[in-house]
Amino acid sequence: MSTAIYYFSATGNSLVVAKDVAWGLEGVSLIPVSRAIDEGGVEQYDKVGLVFPVYMFGLPLIIKDFLKEAKFKPGAYIFSIATFGGMPGRVHSLARKILNRRGIDLACGFSVMMPGNYTPLYGAVSKEQQEEMFRKEKVRAKELSQFILEGKRGIYEEKPFLANLILYSLIYNIGSLGIPGAASGFWVKDTCIKCGLCAKVCPVDNIEMRDGKPYWFDHCQHCMACLQWCPAEAIQYKKSTEGRRRYHHPEIAQEDIRS
Ligand SMILES: Cc1cc2nc3c(=O)[nH]c(=O)nc-3n(C[C@H](O)[C@H](O)[C@H](O)COP(=O)(O)O)c2cc1C
């Protein structure tokens, strides 16, 4: 039985979950979702997993595109795992809906709480809180691997239902429309050391260095990788991110983000 896990991750949370779940399965190919969109190849796998962050109570746009376009093997067992900072939203319902329209079934959908990384709204949680979440994630990943290994179905985690439904309807449906152009809100302080790391970690290749400074194109996923990985904390988003504590998962190196 061949298995692939496709991941999208800006600060490493989803990548750690993808790696840990893969570890408990057999012979898994771990692949960035951007590569699947460019190169295909999904149809060769009997089991296909998607691991990604919750954005605005819904799916990152790149995950939506994957679900709409990927060529799955007929009858493939498809599972989704979302990482989230506080409210898991409606990601699995949305994923199911997209797949169902194509006559494809989503076997199960899980949500794993990890440190939030949306700096325009808040700074990173304390190291102690992070450690506690990381500890729980390791236990959870083993349980999920077992569930998937046994080919079980039917769990879609998105509680609390009503709050998620309302926030999803209000925020995702409107907010996600502006995501590709949201890169216009990024700017860089004079403390930029011109290292180019922001361009290297961008998982969708949306940044180019011009005269030593980052220039953002208009196919942004709003993932915050550029802002979170900047070693000088020079990258900001609009007016609210200055002085806020940055975050990326300590098990993940910058070269893992866009591999
Ligand atoms: C644009 C954006 C929107 C987000 N929206 C939500 C949300 O609606 N609910 C939530 O719990 N976390 C939200 N988060 C936090 C991430 O889902 C969470 O930190 C995730 O684990 C990050 O995964 P990554 O490190 O793999 O990128 C958001 C983060 C970003 C960048």
Coordinates of C-alpha atoms and ligand atoms in Angstrom, one line a residue:
M1 CA 0.0 0.0 0.0
S2 CA 1.6 3.3 -1.1
T3 CA 1.0 6.4 0.9
A4 CA 1.9 10.1 0.4
I5 CA 1.4 13.0 2.7
Y6 CA 1.2 16.4 1.1
Y7 CA 1.9 19.3 3.4
F8 CA 1.8 23.0 3.4
S9 CA 3.6 24.7 6.3
A10 CA 5.0 28.2 7.0
T11 CA 6.3 27.9 10.5
G12 CA 6.8 24.2 10.8
N13 CA 3.8 23.1 12.8
S14 CA 2.1 21.2 10.0
L15 CA 5.4 19.8 8.8
V16 CA 6.1 18.4 12.3
V17 CA 2.7 16.8 12.4
A18 CA 3.1 15.4 8.9
K19 CA 6.5 13.9 9.8
D20 CA 5.3 12.4 13.1
V21 CA 2.2 10.9 11.5
A22 CA 4.3 9.6 8.6
W23 CA 6.7 8.0 11.1
G24 CA 3.9 5.8 12.4
L25 CA 2.8 4.7 8.9
E26 CA 4.8 2.6 6.4
G27 CA 6.9 3.9 3.5
V28 CA 5.4 7.3 3.3
S29 CA 6.4 9.9 0.7
L30 CA 6.4 13.4 2.3
I31 CA 5.8 16.0 -0.4
P32 CA 5.2 19.8 -0.4
V33 CA 1.8 20.5 -1.8
S34 CA 3.2 23.1 -4.2
R35 CA 5.2 20.3 -5.9
A36 CA 2.0 18.2 -6.4
I37 CA 0.3 21.2 -8.1
D38 CA 3.3 21.7 -10.4
E39 CA 4.2 18.1 -11.1
G40 CA 1.1 15.9 -10.4
G41 CA 1.8 12.3 -9.5
V42 CA -0.9 12.0 -6.8
E43 CA -2.7 9.2 -8.7
Q44 CA 0.0 6.7 -7.9
Y45 CA -0.9 6.6 -4.2
D46 CA -3.5 4.4 -2.4
K47 CA -3.6 6.6 0.6
V48 CA -3.2 10.4 0.4
G49 CA -2.9 12.7 3.4
L50 CA -3.1 16.5 3.5
V51 CA -1.5 18.3 6.4
F52 CA -1.9 22.1 6.6
P53 CA -2.7 25.1 8.8
V54 CA -6.2 26.5 9.4
Y55 CA -6.5 30.0 7.8
M56 CA -9.4 32.3 8.8
F57 CA -11.4 29.3 10.0
G58 CA -11.0 27.7 6.5
L59 CA -8.5 26.2 4.1
P60 CA -5.4 27.8 2.7
L61 CA -6.0 28.6 -0.9
I62 CA -3.3 26.3 -2.1
I63 CA -5.0 23.4 -0.3
K64 CA -8.3 24.3 -1.9
D65 CA -6.7 24.3 -5.3
F66 CA -5.1 20.9 -4.6
L67 CA -8.5 19.4 -3.6
K68 CA -10.1 20.8 -6.7
E69 CA -7.4 19.7 -9.1
A70 CA -5.4 16.7 -7.9
K71 CA -5.9 13.5 -9.8
F72 CA -6.5 10.9 -7.1
K73 CA -6.4 7.1 -7.7
P74 CA -10.0 5.9 -7.9
G75 CA -11.0 4.7 -4.4
A76 CA -8.0 6.2 -2.7
Y77 CA -8.2 6.7 1.1
I78 CA -7.9 10.4 1.6
F79 CA -7.4 12.0 5.0
S80 CA -6.8 15.6 6.2
I81 CA -5.1 16.9 9.3
A82 CA -5.3 20.6 10.1
T83 CA -3.1 22.4 12.7
F84 CA -4.6 25.4 14.3
G85 CA -3.8 28.0 17.0
G86 CA -7.2 28.4 18.7
M87 CA -10.2 27.6 16.6
P88 CA -10.1 24.8 14.0
G89 CA -12.9 26.3 11.8
R90 CA -14.6 24.4 9.1
V91 CA -11.7 23.0 7.2
H92 CA -12.8 19.3 7.0
S93 CA -16.4 20.2 6.0
L94 CA -15.0 22.4 3.3
A95 CA -12.6 19.7 2.1
R96 CA -15.3 17.1 2.0
K97 CA -17.6 19.4 0.1
I98 CA -15.0 20.1 -2.6
L99 CA -14.1 16.4 -2.9
N100 CA -17.8 15.3 -2.8
R101 CA -18.5 17.5 -5.8
R102 CA -16.0 15.5 -7.7
G103 CA -17.5 12.2 -6.4
I104 CA -14.6 11.6 -4.1
D105 CA -14.8 10.8 -0.4
L106 CA -12.8 12.2 2.5
A107 CA -12.2 9.3 4.9
C108 CA -11.5 11.4 8.0
G109 CA -10.3 14.9 9.2
F110 CA -8.4 15.7 12.4
S111 CA -7.4 19.0 14.0
V112 CA -4.2 19.3 16.1
M113 CA -3.7 22.4 18.3
M114 CA -0.3 24.0 17.9
P115 CA 1.2 27.5 18.7
G116 CA -0.6 30.2 16.7
N117 CA 1.4 32.1 14.1
Y118 CA -0.8 34.9 13.0
T119 CA 1.4 37.8 14.2
P120 CA -0.9 40.6 12.8
L121 CA -3.3 39.6 15.7
Y122 CA -1.0 38.3 18.5
G123 CA 2.6 37.4 19.4
A124 CA 3.9 33.9 20.0
V125 CA 2.7 32.1 23.1
S126 CA 5.3 31.4 25.9
K127 CA 8.0 28.7 25.5
E128 CA 6.2 26.8 28.4
Q129 CA 2.9 26.8 26.5
Q130 CA 4.7 25.7 23.3
E131 CA 6.4 22.8 25.1
E132 CA 3.1 21.6 26.4
M133 CA 1.5 21.7 22.9
F134 CA 4.5 19.9 21.4
R135 CA 4.2 17.2 24.1
K136 CA 0.5 16.6 23.3
E137 CA 1.2 16.6 19.6
K138 CA 3.6 13.7 19.8
V139 CA 0.9 11.6 21.6
R140 CA -1.8 12.7 19.2
A141 CA 0.3 11.9 16.1
K142 CA 0.7 8.3 17.2
E143 CA -3.0 7.9 17.6
L144 CA -3.7 9.4 14.2
S145 CA -1.1 7.1 12.6
Q146 CA -2.8 4.1 14.1
F147 CA -6.3 5.3 12.9
I148 CA -5.0 5.9 9.4
L149 CA -3.0 2.6 9.3
E150 CA -6.2 0.7 10.1
G151 CA -8.0 2.5 7.3
K152 CA -10.7 3.8 9.7
R153 CA -13.2 6.4 8.6
G154 CA -15.8 8.8 9.8
I155 CA -14.3 11.3 12.2
Y156 CA -14.3 15.0 11.2
E157 CA -13.0 17.2 14.1
E158 CA -14.3 20.8 14.0
K159 CA -15.9 21.6 17.4
P160 CA -17.4 23.9 18.6
F161 CA -19.7 23.6 15.6
L162 CA -21.8 26.8 15.9
A163 CA -19.0 29.2 16.6
N164 CA -16.9 27.7 13.8
L165 CA -19.7 27.9 11.4
I166 CA -20.5 31.5 12.1
L167 CA -16.9 32.7 12.1
Y168 CA -16.2 30.6 8.9
S169 CA -19.1 32.1 7.1
L170 CA -18.3 35.7 8.2
I171 CA -14.5 35.7 8.0
Y172 CA -13.3 33.0 5.5
N173 CA -15.8 33.6 2.8
I174 CA -15.0 37.3 2.7
G175 CA -11.4 37.4 4.0
S176 CA -10.0 34.6 1.8
L177 CA -10.8 36.6 -1.3
G178 CA -8.2 39.2 -0.4
I179 CA -5.4 36.7 0.4
P180 CA -3.5 36.7 -2.9
G181 CA -3.1 40.5 -2.9
A182 CA -2.5 40.7 0.9
A183 CA 1.2 40.7 0.3
S184 CA 0.9 44.5 -0.4
G185 CA 0.6 44.9 3.4
F186 CA 4.2 43.6 4.0
W187 CA 7.0 46.0 4.4
V188 CA 10.6 45.9 5.6
K189 CA 12.4 48.0 8.2
D190 CA 15.9 49.5 7.7
T191 CA 17.3 46.8 10.0
C192 CA 16.9 44.3 7.1
I193 CA 20.3 42.5 6.7
K194 CA 19.6 41.6 3.0
C195 CA 20.1 37.9 3.7
G196 CA 17.3 36.8 1.3
L197 CA 16.0 34.2 3.8
C198 CA 12.4 35.5 3.3
A199 CA 12.6 34.7 -0.4
K200 CA 14.1 31.2 0.4
V201 CA 11.4 30.2 2.9
C202 CA 8.4 31.5 0.9
P203 CA 6.5 28.2 0.2
V204 CA 5.0 29.6 -3.0
D205 CA 7.9 31.5 -4.4
N206 CA 6.1 34.9 -4.0
I207 CA 9.2 36.9 -3.0
E208 CA 12.1 38.1 -5.1
M209 CA 15.1 40.1 -3.8
R210 CA 15.4 43.5 -5.5
D211 CA 18.3 45.7 -4.6
G212 CA 18.9 43.5 -1.6
K213 CA 15.3 44.0 -0.3
P214 CA 12.3 41.7 -0.5
Y215 CA 9.7 42.4 -3.2
W216 CA 6.3 40.6 -2.9
F217 CA 4.4 39.4 -5.9
D218 CA 0.6 38.9 -5.9
H219 CA 0.2 35.1 -5.3
C220 CA 0.7 35.3 -1.6
Q221 CA -0.8 32.6 0.7
H222 CA -0.6 35.0 3.7
C223 CA 1.3 32.2 5.6
M224 CA 3.7 34.6 7.5
A225 CA 6.8 32.5 6.7
C226 CA 8.7 35.6 5.5
L227 CA 7.8 37.5 8.7
Q228 CA 8.4 34.7 11.1
W229 CA 11.7 33.5 9.8
C230 CA 13.4 36.9 9.3
P231 CA 16.5 36.7 11.5
A232 CA 16.4 40.5 12.0
E233 CA 12.7 40.7 12.6
A234 CA 12.7 43.4 10.0
I235 CA 9.6 42.2 8.1
Q236 CA 6.3 43.7 9.2
Y237 CA 2.7 43.4 8.2
K238 CA 0.8 46.7 8.2
K239 CA 1.0 48.5 11.6
S240 CA 0.5 45.8 14.2
T241 CA 3.4 43.3 14.1
E242 CA 6.3 45.5 15.4
G243 CA 7.6 44.2 18.7
R244 CA 5.5 41.1 18.7
R245 CA 7.2 37.8 19.5
R246 CA 8.0 35.7 16.4
Y247 CA 7.5 31.9 16.1
H248 CA 8.7 28.9 14.3
H249 CA 8.7 25.3 15.4
P250 CA 12.1 24.4 16.9
E251 CA 12.3 21.0 15.2
I252 CA 12.2 22.5 11.7
A253 CA 15.1 24.2 9.9
Q254 CA 14.5 27.0 7.4
E255 CA 15.7 24.7 4.5
D256 CA 12.9 22.2 5.3
I257 CA 10.1 24.8 4.7
R258 CA 10.5 24.9 0.9
S259 CA 12.2 21.7 0.1
Ligands
LIG1 C1 -3.4 33.8 7.7 C2 -3.6 33.0 8.9 C3 -4.8 32.7 9.4 C4 -5.0 31.9 10.5 N1 -6.2 31.6 11.0 C5 -6.4 30.8 12.0 C6 -7.8 30.4 12.4 O1 -8.8 30.8 11.8 N2 -7.9 29.6 13.5 C7 -6.8 29.1 14.2 O2 -7.0 28.4 15.2 N3 -5.5 29.4 13.8 C8 -5.3 30.2 12.7 N4 -4.0 30.5 12.3 C9 -2.9 29.9 13.0 C10 -2.4 28.7 12.3 O3 -3.4 27.9 11.8 C11 -1.5 27.8 13.2 O4 -0.5 28.5 13.9 C12 -0.8 26.7 12.4 O5 -0.4 25.7 13.2 C13 0.4 27.2 11.6 O6 0.9 26.1 10.9 P1 2.3 26.1 10.1 O7 3.4 26.3 11.1 O8 2.4 24.7 9.5 O9 2.3 27.1 9.1 C14 -3.8 31.4 11.2 C15 -2.6 31.6 10.7 C16 -2.4 32.4 9.6 C17 -1.0 32.7 9.1

